[in-house]
């Protein structure tokens, strides 16, 4: 390509950027107007709801449907995700608590779902995220709920039994783990590998093959593992990109997870009910009396009404020895007539039934 051609293309890009800039500003002014209308139409004592997950899902889906490339749908939606995040911050800066410390996959999930214009607050434990939301110190919380390799995150499920929370969104993140070392690490004398127990489990086969005799130490998070390695010469950490960047560690081996499709699903928790979008999921907790056929009775209404179950998990109920609760996710919104009737049927058989929330299926 000649210098001339390059120059002309850059002139074109400058002129397009000016248009993009003007359009983004116009959109942001529109969002400010939306905030004004929301405030003006409040009933007495009503609090304004600026964050609207159902609308955000609709905006992102529309972008993906209309996108003609060359940028991929996900890439394009990510750009719009950030634009919307900044527009919302003009209306109301959202406060979001997540399972920290900084650099965790949960932080990455929070950014993927809400964008980078939120005020984010790392918490030391899953239960603390729940408490922070319950206390009203933040608008939303983000917690991991299941991993495709290792299964349920039990701390999260158990926290739902103790707190009254509404699930208002989900996000899935592809989890890539790396073996990370610090500047001072003697890579041929590694005697300890730190990581979160779930991550150690997700890399079990790789560790067995490459570091069979090295001690595996479970710590509270991957970011905590990365932090520890920085000051030690004989240890390594298993963590992701964010933690590697944050603590300035180098990748001794990349993508060491045993399953290439290793993904984690995260939930957004708050107190806000989300209206239907037409493509939603609902999460419920049900406890049944301990008798033969109870689980069968619970599942029959879903089958008979053609409702797609996406997950079922069992946990001890904490209110009696050998009694259990079922966590069930299914397609649909609790306001859909069909779902409503299924929930009514189940509640007739169940000891207790609680709808944790209906929320748009993850778009990104
Ligand atoms: O449509 C709204 O209710 C808005 O506030 C606008 C907007 C947007 O930027 O498109 C911003 C924040 C909401 O979470 C959803 C959408």
mmCIF file of C-alpha atoms and ligand atoms in Angstrom:
data_model
loop_
_atom_site.group_PDB
_atom_site.id
_atom_site.type_symbol
_atom_site.label_atom_id
_atom_site.label_comp_id
_atom_site.label_asym_id
_atom_site.label_seq_id
_atom_site.Cartn_x
_atom_site.Cartn_y
_atom_site.Cartn_z
ATOM 1 C CA UNK A 1 0.000 0.000 0.000
ATOM 2 C CA UNK A 2 1.343 3.414 -0.923
ATOM 3 C CA UNK A 3 1.816 6.196 1.633
ATOM 4 C CA UNK A 4 -0.787 8.150 -0.312
ATOM 5 C CA UNK A 5 -3.405 5.457 0.083
ATOM 6 C CA UNK A 6 -2.710 5.128 3.816
ATOM 7 C CA UNK A 7 -3.042 8.873 4.291
ATOM 8 C CA UNK A 8 -6.379 8.954 2.466
ATOM 9 C CA UNK A 9 -7.743 6.063 4.545
ATOM 10 C CA UNK A 10 -6.738 7.802 7.767
ATOM 11 C CA UNK A 11 -8.479 10.974 6.667
ATOM 12 C CA UNK A 12 -11.588 8.847 6.091
ATOM 13 C CA UNK A 13 -11.251 7.229 9.531
ATOM 14 C CA UNK A 14 -10.904 10.681 11.168
ATOM 15 C CA UNK A 15 -14.064 11.860 9.489
ATOM 16 C CA UNK A 16 -15.973 8.675 10.467
ATOM 17 C CA UNK A 17 -14.748 9.010 14.062
ATOM 18 C CA UNK A 18 -16.175 12.513 14.183
ATOM 19 C CA UNK A 19 -19.551 11.149 13.120
ATOM 20 C CA UNK A 20 -19.352 8.263 15.617
ATOM 21 C CA UNK A 21 -18.419 10.773 18.331
ATOM 22 C CA UNK A 22 -21.367 13.008 17.519
ATOM 23 C CA UNK A 23 -23.760 10.027 17.432
ATOM 24 C CA UNK A 24 -22.534 8.652 20.771
ATOM 25 C CA UNK A 25 -22.948 12.099 22.335
ATOM 26 C CA UNK A 26 -26.447 12.364 20.912
ATOM 27 C CA UNK A 27 -27.272 8.950 22.349
ATOM 28 C CA UNK A 28 -25.904 9.995 25.746
ATOM 29 C CA UNK A 29 -28.065 13.140 25.688
ATOM 30 C CA UNK A 30 -31.043 10.897 24.889
ATOM 31 C CA UNK A 31 -30.257 8.740 27.944
ATOM 32 C CA UNK A 32 -30.186 11.901 30.071
ATOM 33 C CA UNK A 33 -33.649 12.718 28.716
ATOM 34 C CA UNK A 34 -34.789 9.170 29.600
ATOM 35 C CA UNK A 35 -33.633 9.811 33.175
ATOM 36 C CA UNK A 36 -35.563 13.101 33.262
ATOM 37 C CA UNK A 37 -38.739 11.344 32.036
ATOM 38 C CA UNK A 38 -38.288 8.529 34.573
ATOM 39 C CA UNK A 39 -38.026 11.102 37.366
ATOM 40 C CA UNK A 40 -40.973 13.139 36.098
ATOM 41 C CA UNK A 41 -43.339 10.158 35.881
ATOM 42 C CA UNK A 42 -42.728 8.791 39.383
ATOM 43 C CA UNK A 43 -45.708 8.123 41.596
ATOM 44 C CA UNK A 44 -45.493 9.458 45.122
ATOM 45 C CA UNK A 45 -42.987 7.523 47.224
ATOM 46 C CA UNK A 46 -41.798 5.542 44.169
ATOM 47 C CA UNK A 47 -38.043 5.251 43.619
ATOM 48 C CA UNK A 48 -36.742 5.697 40.068
ATOM 49 C CA UNK A 49 -35.419 2.592 38.300
ATOM 50 C CA UNK A 50 -32.645 3.653 35.984
ATOM 51 C CA UNK A 51 -31.013 0.296 35.266
ATOM 52 C CA UNK A 52 -33.275 -1.781 33.024
ATOM 53 C CA UNK A 53 -31.762 -5.215 32.257
ATOM 54 C CA UNK A 54 -34.674 -6.206 30.020
ATOM 55 C CA UNK A 55 -34.132 -3.115 27.843
ATOM 56 C CA UNK A 56 -30.364 -3.652 27.757
ATOM 57 C CA UNK A 57 -30.862 -7.241 26.567
ATOM 58 C CA UNK A 58 -33.192 -5.950 23.848
ATOM 59 C CA UNK A 59 -30.691 -3.275 22.708
ATOM 60 C CA UNK A 60 -27.826 -5.781 22.519
ATOM 61 C CA UNK A 61 -29.894 -8.369 20.668
ATOM 62 C CA UNK A 62 -31.027 -5.764 18.140
ATOM 63 C CA UNK A 63 -27.418 -4.770 17.533
ATOM 64 C CA UNK A 64 -26.442 -8.407 16.970
ATOM 65 C CA UNK A 65 -29.373 -9.020 14.611
ATOM 66 C CA UNK A 66 -28.604 -5.962 12.504
ATOM 67 C CA UNK A 67 -24.847 -6.312 12.448
ATOM 68 C CA UNK A 68 -23.530 -7.007 8.929
ATOM 69 C CA UNK A 69 -19.834 -7.264 9.850
ATOM 70 C CA UNK A 70 -16.930 -7.231 9.344
ATOM 71 C CA UNK A 71 -16.887 -7.006 13.167
ATOM 72 C CA UNK A 72 -18.427 -10.121 14.729
ATOM 73 C CA UNK A 73 -21.732 -9.956 16.626
ATOM 74 C CA UNK A 74 -20.134 -10.427 20.029
ATOM 75 C CA UNK A 75 -17.501 -7.803 19.342
ATOM 76 C CA UNK A 76 -20.117 -5.308 18.192
ATOM 77 C CA UNK A 77 -22.371 -6.045 21.173
ATOM 78 C CA UNK A 78 -19.401 -5.545 23.516
ATOM 79 C CA UNK A 79 -18.854 -2.051 22.090
ATOM 80 C CA UNK A 80 -22.522 -1.196 22.565
ATOM 81 C CA UNK A 81 -22.388 -2.736 26.043
ATOM 82 C CA UNK A 82 -19.777 -0.118 26.983
ATOM 83 C CA UNK A 83 -21.671 2.749 25.346
ATOM 84 C CA UNK A 84 -24.804 1.791 27.281
ATOM 85 C CA UNK A 85 -22.822 1.420 30.498
ATOM 86 C CA UNK A 86 -21.522 4.996 30.113
ATOM 87 C CA UNK A 87 -25.010 6.284 29.228
ATOM 88 C CA UNK A 88 -26.438 4.646 32.342
ATOM 89 C CA UNK A 89 -23.666 6.186 34.463
ATOM 90 C CA UNK A 90 -24.967 9.592 33.344
ATOM 91 C CA UNK A 91 -28.404 8.618 34.665
ATOM 92 C CA UNK A 92 -27.161 6.888 37.826
ATOM 93 C CA UNK A 93 -23.701 5.463 38.546
ATOM 94 C CA UNK A 94 -24.376 1.824 39.513
ATOM 95 C CA UNK A 95 -22.572 0.332 42.497
ATOM 96 C CA UNK A 96 -21.736 -3.335 42.089
ATOM 97 C CA UNK A 97 -20.183 -5.689 44.664
ATOM 98 C CA UNK A 98 -18.376 -8.794 43.417
ATOM 99 C CA UNK A 99 -16.396 -11.710 44.793
ATOM 100 C CA UNK A 100 -12.933 -10.164 44.960
ATOM 101 C CA UNK A 101 -10.173 -9.326 45.338
ATOM 102 C CA UNK A 102 -9.504 -7.292 42.212
ATOM 103 C CA UNK A 103 -8.578 -9.462 39.261
ATOM 104 C CA UNK A 104 -11.010 -12.343 39.864
ATOM 105 C CA UNK A 105 -13.082 -13.921 37.109
ATOM 106 C CA UNK A 106 -16.120 -12.598 38.981
ATOM 107 C CA UNK A 107 -14.858 -9.062 38.399
ATOM 108 C CA UNK A 108 -14.432 -9.886 34.701
ATOM 109 C CA UNK A 109 -18.020 -11.210 34.693
ATOM 110 C CA UNK A 110 -19.289 -8.020 36.355
ATOM 111 C CA UNK A 111 -17.587 -5.926 33.669
ATOM 112 C CA UNK A 112 -18.910 -8.155 30.904
ATOM 113 C CA UNK A 113 -22.458 -7.758 32.185
ATOM 114 C CA UNK A 114 -22.568 -4.141 33.385
ATOM 115 C CA UNK A 115 -19.702 -2.599 31.360
ATOM 116 C CA UNK A 116 -16.818 -0.619 32.834
ATOM 117 C CA UNK A 117 -18.697 2.535 33.878
ATOM 118 C CA UNK A 118 -19.915 1.035 37.171
ATOM 119 C CA UNK A 119 -18.398 1.630 40.595
ATOM 120 C CA UNK A 120 -17.233 -1.839 41.578
ATOM 121 C CA UNK A 121 -16.478 -3.062 45.062
ATOM 122 C CA UNK A 122 -14.492 -6.267 45.747
ATOM 123 C CA UNK A 123 -15.752 -8.385 48.662
ATOM 124 C CA UNK A 124 -13.762 -11.093 50.465
ATOM 125 C CA UNK A 125 -16.429 -13.820 50.334
ATOM 126 C CA UNK A 126 -19.608 -14.800 48.493
ATOM 127 C CA UNK A 127 -21.682 -14.320 51.618
ATOM 128 C CA UNK A 128 -20.335 -10.780 51.960
ATOM 129 C CA UNK A 129 -21.548 -9.956 48.453
ATOM 130 C CA UNK A 130 -25.030 -11.072 49.498
ATOM 131 C CA UNK A 131 -24.852 -9.030 52.717
ATOM 132 C CA UNK A 132 -23.629 -5.920 50.932
ATOM 133 C CA UNK A 133 -26.605 -6.089 48.547
ATOM 134 C CA UNK A 134 -29.049 -6.849 51.386
ATOM 135 C CA UNK A 135 -27.748 -3.858 53.353
ATOM 136 C CA UNK A 136 -28.381 -1.591 50.351
ATOM 137 C CA UNK A 137 -24.711 -0.525 50.233
ATOM 138 C CA UNK A 138 -24.603 -1.439 46.525
ATOM 139 C CA UNK A 139 -27.245 -1.787 43.805
ATOM 140 C CA UNK A 140 -26.189 -5.247 42.647
ATOM 141 C CA UNK A 141 -23.897 -8.134 43.473
ATOM 142 C CA UNK A 142 -22.111 -10.620 41.191
ATOM 143 C CA UNK A 143 -21.394 -14.201 42.298
ATOM 144 C CA UNK A 144 -20.292 -17.399 40.512
ATOM 145 C CA UNK A 145 -22.971 -20.117 40.490
ATOM 146 C CA UNK A 146 -21.737 -23.030 38.367
ATOM 147 C CA UNK A 147 -18.782 -24.195 36.368
ATOM 148 C CA UNK A 148 -19.031 -26.460 33.343
ATOM 149 C CA UNK A 149 -16.198 -28.704 34.600
ATOM 150 C CA UNK A 150 -16.632 -28.623 38.372
ATOM 151 C CA UNK A 151 -20.376 -28.095 38.846
ATOM 152 C CA UNK A 152 -22.216 -25.982 41.407
ATOM 153 C CA UNK A 153 -20.678 -23.270 43.552
ATOM 154 C CA UNK A 154 -22.237 -24.401 46.819
ATOM 155 C CA UNK A 155 -21.474 -21.217 48.788
ATOM 156 C CA UNK A 156 -23.643 -19.286 46.372
ATOM 157 C CA UNK A 157 -26.527 -21.769 46.488
ATOM 158 C CA UNK A 158 -26.425 -21.845 50.295
ATOM 159 C CA UNK A 159 -26.390 -18.034 50.474
ATOM 160 C CA UNK A 160 -29.712 -17.983 48.605
ATOM 161 C CA UNK A 161 -31.188 -20.004 51.468
ATOM 162 C CA UNK A 162 -30.134 -17.334 53.955
ATOM 163 C CA UNK A 163 -30.852 -14.098 52.107
ATOM 164 C CA UNK A 164 -33.874 -12.751 50.267
ATOM 165 C CA UNK A 165 -32.401 -11.863 46.906
ATOM 166 C CA UNK A 166 -33.744 -11.327 43.420
ATOM 167 C CA UNK A 167 -31.703 -12.697 40.523
ATOM 168 C CA UNK A 168 -31.789 -10.090 37.787
ATOM 169 C CA UNK A 169 -29.281 -11.384 35.276
ATOM 170 C CA UNK A 170 -26.779 -14.046 34.277
ATOM 171 C CA UNK A 171 -23.529 -14.011 32.387
ATOM 172 C CA UNK A 172 -21.282 -16.764 31.136
ATOM 173 C CA UNK A 173 -17.541 -16.454 30.920
ATOM 174 C CA UNK A 174 -15.094 -18.741 29.129
ATOM 175 C CA UNK A 175 -12.465 -19.481 31.778
ATOM 176 C CA UNK A 176 -8.869 -19.738 30.633
ATOM 177 C CA UNK A 177 -6.287 -20.520 33.294
ATOM 178 C CA UNK A 178 -2.561 -19.842 33.017
ATOM 179 C CA UNK A 179 0.391 -20.929 35.116
ATOM 180 C CA UNK A 180 1.828 -17.632 36.339
ATOM 181 C CA UNK A 181 5.158 -16.747 37.868
ATOM 182 C CA UNK A 182 6.716 -13.574 39.227
ATOM 183 C CA UNK A 183 9.967 -11.829 38.340
ATOM 184 C CA UNK A 184 11.850 -13.598 41.136
ATOM 185 C CA UNK A 185 10.477 -17.089 40.599
ATOM 186 C CA UNK A 186 13.059 -19.766 39.926
ATOM 187 C CA UNK A 187 10.997 -21.653 37.372
ATOM 188 C CA UNK A 188 12.983 -24.909 37.759
ATOM 189 C CA UNK A 189 12.427 -24.984 41.548
ATOM 190 C CA UNK A 190 8.681 -24.477 41.832
ATOM 191 C CA UNK A 191 7.532 -26.360 44.925
ATOM 192 C CA UNK A 192 4.051 -24.870 45.451
ATOM 193 C CA UNK A 193 1.166 -23.890 43.191
ATOM 194 C CA UNK A 194 -1.545 -21.621 44.554
ATOM 195 C CA UNK A 195 -5.051 -21.242 43.214
ATOM 196 C CA UNK A 196 -8.713 -21.400 44.165
ATOM 197 C CA UNK A 197 -9.849 -24.994 44.826
ATOM 198 C CA UNK A 198 -12.196 -24.873 41.803
ATOM 199 C CA UNK A 199 -9.378 -23.765 39.496
ATOM 200 C CA UNK A 200 -6.989 -26.418 40.810
ATOM 201 C CA UNK A 201 -9.718 -28.949 40.042
ATOM 202 C CA UNK A 202 -10.285 -27.521 36.563
ATOM 203 C CA UNK A 203 -6.560 -28.020 35.791
ATOM 204 C CA UNK A 204 -6.138 -31.346 37.616
ATOM 205 C CA UNK A 205 -5.002 -33.427 34.635
ATOM 206 C CA UNK A 206 -2.587 -30.779 33.398
ATOM 207 C CA UNK A 207 -1.053 -30.499 36.877
ATOM 208 C CA UNK A 208 -0.789 -34.291 37.182
ATOM 209 C CA UNK A 209 1.065 -34.401 33.862
ATOM 210 C CA UNK A 210 3.371 -31.409 34.372
ATOM 211 C CA UNK A 211 3.791 -30.882 38.128
ATOM 212 C CA UNK A 212 2.828 -34.231 39.706
ATOM 213 C CA UNK A 213 4.903 -33.761 42.870
ATOM 214 C CA UNK A 214 4.348 -30.091 43.508
ATOM 215 C CA UNK A 215 2.161 -29.099 46.460
ATOM 216 C CA UNK A 216 -1.200 -27.625 45.413
ATOM 217 C CA UNK A 217 -2.398 -24.971 47.848
ATOM 218 C CA UNK A 218 -6.020 -23.836 47.744
ATOM 219 C CA UNK A 219 -6.496 -20.146 48.570
ATOM 220 C CA UNK A 220 -9.568 -17.909 48.667
ATOM 221 C CA UNK A 221 -9.368 -16.749 45.021
ATOM 222 C CA UNK A 222 -7.166 -16.855 41.929
ATOM 223 C CA UNK A 223 -6.319 -13.200 42.399
ATOM 224 C CA UNK A 224 -5.153 -13.966 45.951
ATOM 225 C CA UNK A 225 -2.964 -16.745 44.472
ATOM 226 C CA UNK A 226 -1.423 -14.289 42.016
ATOM 227 C CA UNK A 227 -0.806 -11.777 44.801
ATOM 228 C CA UNK A 228 1.067 -14.364 46.919
ATOM 229 C CA UNK A 229 3.327 -15.457 44.085
ATOM 230 C CA UNK A 230 4.629 -11.942 43.588
ATOM 231 C CA UNK A 231 6.631 -12.104 46.808
ATOM 232 C CA UNK A 232 7.831 -15.733 46.629
ATOM 233 C CA UNK A 233 10.637 -17.279 44.560
ATOM 234 C CA UNK A 234 9.533 -20.933 44.632
ATOM 235 C CA UNK A 235 5.823 -20.718 43.874
ATOM 236 C CA UNK A 236 3.475 -20.291 40.927
ATOM 237 C CA UNK A 237 -0.205 -19.429 40.637
ATOM 238 C CA UNK A 238 -3.035 -20.584 38.454
ATOM 239 C CA UNK A 239 -5.146 -17.591 37.473
ATOM 240 C CA UNK A 240 -6.571 -15.752 34.500
ATOM 241 C CA UNK A 241 -5.622 -12.778 32.342
ATOM 242 C CA UNK A 242 -6.953 -10.092 34.675
ATOM 243 C CA UNK A 243 -4.975 -11.309 37.692
ATOM 244 C CA UNK A 244 -1.836 -11.786 35.547
ATOM 245 C CA UNK A 245 -2.059 -8.185 34.328
ATOM 246 C CA UNK A 246 -2.921 -6.746 37.731
ATOM 247 C CA UNK A 247 0.005 -8.374 39.542
ATOM 248 C CA UNK A 248 2.489 -8.158 36.653
ATOM 249 C CA UNK A 249 3.054 -11.922 36.390
ATOM 250 C CA UNK A 250 4.283 -13.839 33.344
ATOM 251 C CA UNK A 251 2.611 -16.876 31.790
ATOM 252 C CA UNK A 252 4.785 -19.966 32.085
ATOM 253 C CA UNK A 253 2.033 -21.991 30.390
ATOM 254 C CA UNK A 254 -1.209 -20.739 28.838
ATOM 255 C CA UNK A 255 -4.737 -22.184 28.739
ATOM 256 C CA UNK A 256 -3.983 -25.109 31.017
ATOM 257 C CA UNK A 257 -7.623 -25.944 31.843
ATOM 258 C CA UNK A 258 -8.403 -29.615 31.208
ATOM 259 C CA UNK A 259 -11.504 -28.861 29.138
ATOM 260 C CA UNK A 260 -11.195 -26.301 26.358
ATOM 261 C CA UNK A 261 -14.846 -25.263 26.806
ATOM 262 C CA UNK A 262 -14.383 -24.589 30.550
ATOM 263 C CA UNK A 263 -16.931 -21.871 31.408
ATOM 264 C CA UNK A 264 -18.441 -20.367 34.535
ATOM 265 C CA UNK A 265 -21.903 -18.918 34.913
ATOM 266 C CA UNK A 266 -22.392 -15.911 37.194
ATOM 267 C CA UNK A 267 -25.552 -14.368 38.618
ATOM 268 C CA UNK A 268 -26.429 -10.734 39.188
ATOM 269 C CA UNK A 269 -28.312 -10.343 42.443
ATOM 270 C CA UNK A 270 -30.298 -7.374 43.690
ATOM 271 C CA UNK A 271 -33.771 -6.396 44.771
ATOM 272 C CA UNK A 272 -35.238 -5.367 41.423
ATOM 273 C CA UNK A 273 -37.765 -7.554 39.580
ATOM 274 C CA UNK A 274 -37.114 -7.713 35.843
ATOM 275 C CA UNK A 275 -40.059 -7.635 33.378
ATOM 276 C CA UNK A 276 -40.262 -10.301 30.621
ATOM 277 C CA UNK A 277 -38.261 -9.948 27.388
ATOM 278 C CA UNK A 278 -39.633 -13.023 25.600
ATOM 279 C CA UNK A 279 -36.359 -14.904 26.068
ATOM 280 C CA UNK A 280 -35.964 -15.340 29.813
ATOM 281 C CA UNK A 281 -34.925 -17.794 32.468
ATOM 282 C CA UNK A 282 -36.404 -18.331 35.918
ATOM 283 C CA UNK A 283 -34.656 -19.695 39.006
ATOM 284 C CA UNK A 284 -36.605 -21.245 41.880
ATOM 285 C CA UNK A 285 -35.886 -23.049 45.155
ATOM 286 C CA UNK A 286 -38.259 -25.861 46.092
ATOM 287 C CA UNK A 287 -38.330 -28.105 49.125
ATOM 288 C CA UNK A 288 -40.359 -31.305 48.958
ATOM 289 C CA UNK A 289 -41.319 -33.622 51.773
ATOM 290 C CA UNK A 290 -39.072 -36.673 52.039
ATOM 291 C CA UNK A 291 -41.285 -39.350 50.451
ATOM 292 C CA UNK A 292 -41.019 -41.707 47.465
ATOM 293 C CA UNK A 293 -41.767 -40.031 44.138
ATOM 294 C CA UNK A 294 -41.419 -36.454 45.432
ATOM 295 C CA UNK A 295 -38.807 -35.460 42.845
ATOM 296 C CA UNK A 296 -40.863 -37.091 40.105
ATOM 297 C CA UNK A 297 -43.942 -35.067 41.142
ATOM 298 C CA UNK A 298 -41.871 -31.927 41.086
ATOM 299 C CA UNK A 299 -40.644 -32.536 37.550
ATOM 300 C CA UNK A 300 -43.850 -33.768 35.908
ATOM 301 C CA UNK A 301 -45.516 -30.307 35.532
ATOM 302 C CA UNK A 302 -42.445 -29.025 33.644
ATOM 303 C CA UNK A 303 -42.506 -31.997 31.299
ATOM 304 C CA UNK A 304 -46.267 -31.873 30.735
ATOM 305 C CA UNK A 305 -46.150 -28.187 29.846
ATOM 306 C CA UNK A 306 -43.075 -28.463 27.619
ATOM 307 C CA UNK A 307 -40.949 -26.176 29.794
ATOM 308 C CA UNK A 308 -37.247 -26.595 29.262
ATOM 309 C CA UNK A 309 -35.312 -27.260 32.489
ATOM 310 C CA UNK A 310 -31.799 -25.885 32.189
ATOM 311 C CA UNK A 311 -30.473 -26.972 35.580
ATOM 312 C CA UNK A 312 -31.380 -28.868 38.717
ATOM 313 C CA UNK A 313 -29.190 -28.931 41.793
ATOM 314 C CA UNK A 314 -29.729 -30.466 45.223
ATOM 315 C CA UNK A 315 -28.489 -29.012 48.544
ATOM 316 C CA UNK A 316 -29.066 -29.993 52.168
ATOM 317 C CA UNK A 317 -31.945 -27.840 53.440
ATOM 318 C CA UNK A 318 -30.225 -26.805 56.704
ATOM 319 C CA UNK A 319 -33.523 -27.197 58.504
ATOM 320 C CA UNK A 320 -33.359 -30.915 59.218
ATOM 321 C CA UNK A 321 -31.013 -33.877 58.795
ATOM 322 C CA UNK A 322 -31.290 -35.593 55.380
ATOM 323 C CA UNK A 323 -33.779 -33.080 54.003
ATOM 324 C CA UNK A 324 -33.040 -31.335 50.769
ATOM 325 C CA UNK A 325 -33.915 -28.357 48.634
ATOM 326 C CA UNK A 326 -33.846 -28.272 44.850
ATOM 327 C CA UNK A 327 -32.477 -25.333 42.882
ATOM 328 C CA UNK A 328 -34.151 -25.348 39.491
ATOM 329 C CA UNK A 329 -33.578 -23.111 36.463
ATOM 330 C CA UNK A 330 -35.923 -23.222 33.489
ATOM 331 C CA UNK A 331 -36.761 -21.276 30.341
ATOM 332 C CA UNK A 332 -39.535 -18.695 30.687
ATOM 333 C CA UNK A 333 -40.637 -15.842 32.943
ATOM 334 C CA UNK A 334 -42.674 -16.310 36.124
ATOM 335 C CA UNK A 335 -45.270 -13.925 34.700
ATOM 336 C CA UNK A 336 -45.846 -16.140 31.588
ATOM 337 C CA UNK A 337 -49.274 -17.809 31.998
ATOM 338 C CA UNK A 338 -47.844 -21.281 31.345
ATOM 339 C CA UNK A 339 -45.043 -20.836 33.887
ATOM 340 C CA UNK A 340 -47.519 -19.375 36.385
ATOM 341 C CA UNK A 341 -49.698 -22.458 36.151
ATOM 342 C CA UNK A 342 -46.702 -24.814 36.510
ATOM 343 C CA UNK A 343 -45.566 -22.934 39.627
ATOM 344 C CA UNK A 344 -49.082 -23.173 41.068
ATOM 345 C CA UNK A 345 -49.125 -26.946 40.489
ATOM 346 C CA UNK A 346 -45.721 -27.350 42.134
ATOM 347 C CA UNK A 347 -46.614 -25.232 45.142
ATOM 348 C CA UNK A 348 -49.508 -27.585 45.862
ATOM 349 C CA UNK A 349 -47.069 -30.493 46.279
ATOM 350 C CA UNK A 350 -44.098 -28.604 47.747
ATOM 351 C CA UNK A 351 -43.307 -27.825 51.363
ATOM 352 C CA UNK A 352 -41.969 -24.461 50.192
ATOM 353 C CA UNK A 353 -41.429 -22.738 46.859
ATOM 354 C CA UNK A 354 -39.540 -19.515 46.310
ATOM 355 C CA UNK A 355 -39.026 -17.736 42.987
ATOM 356 C CA UNK A 356 -35.505 -16.326 43.060
ATOM 357 C CA UNK A 357 -36.107 -14.292 39.935
ATOM 358 C CA UNK A 358 -36.811 -14.184 36.217
ATOM 359 C CA UNK A 359 -34.181 -12.534 34.059
ATOM 360 C CA UNK A 360 -33.085 -12.226 30.413
ATOM 361 C CA UNK A 361 -30.981 -15.136 29.138
ATOM 362 C CA UNK A 362 -27.357 -14.071 28.796
ATOM 363 C CA UNK A 363 -26.908 -12.139 25.538
ATOM 364 C CA UNK A 364 -23.134 -11.778 25.595
HETATM 365 O O1 LIG B 1 -34.084 2.753 28.172
HETATM 366 C C1 LIG B 1 -33.797 3.126 29.318
HETATM 367 O O2 LIG B 1 -34.571 2.936 30.286
HETATM 368 C C2 LIG B 1 -32.507 3.779 29.582
HETATM 369 O O3 LIG B 1 -32.265 4.164 30.698
HETATM 370 C C3 LIG B 1 -31.494 3.916 28.478
HETATM 371 C C4 LIG B 1 -30.435 2.816 28.521
HETATM 372 C C5 LIG B 1 -29.588 2.943 27.222
HETATM 373 O O4 LIG B 1 -28.522 3.549 27.276
HETATM 374 O O5 LIG B 1 -30.050 2.453 26.194
HETATM 375 C C6 LIG B 1 -29.573 3.010 29.692
HETATM 376 C C7 LIG B 1 -29.689 2.253 30.831
HETATM 377 C C8 LIG B 1 -30.693 1.219 30.992
HETATM 378 O O6 LIG B 1 -30.215 0.167 31.759
HETATM 379 C C9 LIG B 1 -31.239 0.767 29.709
HETATM 380 C C10 LIG B 1 -31.072 1.494 28.565
#
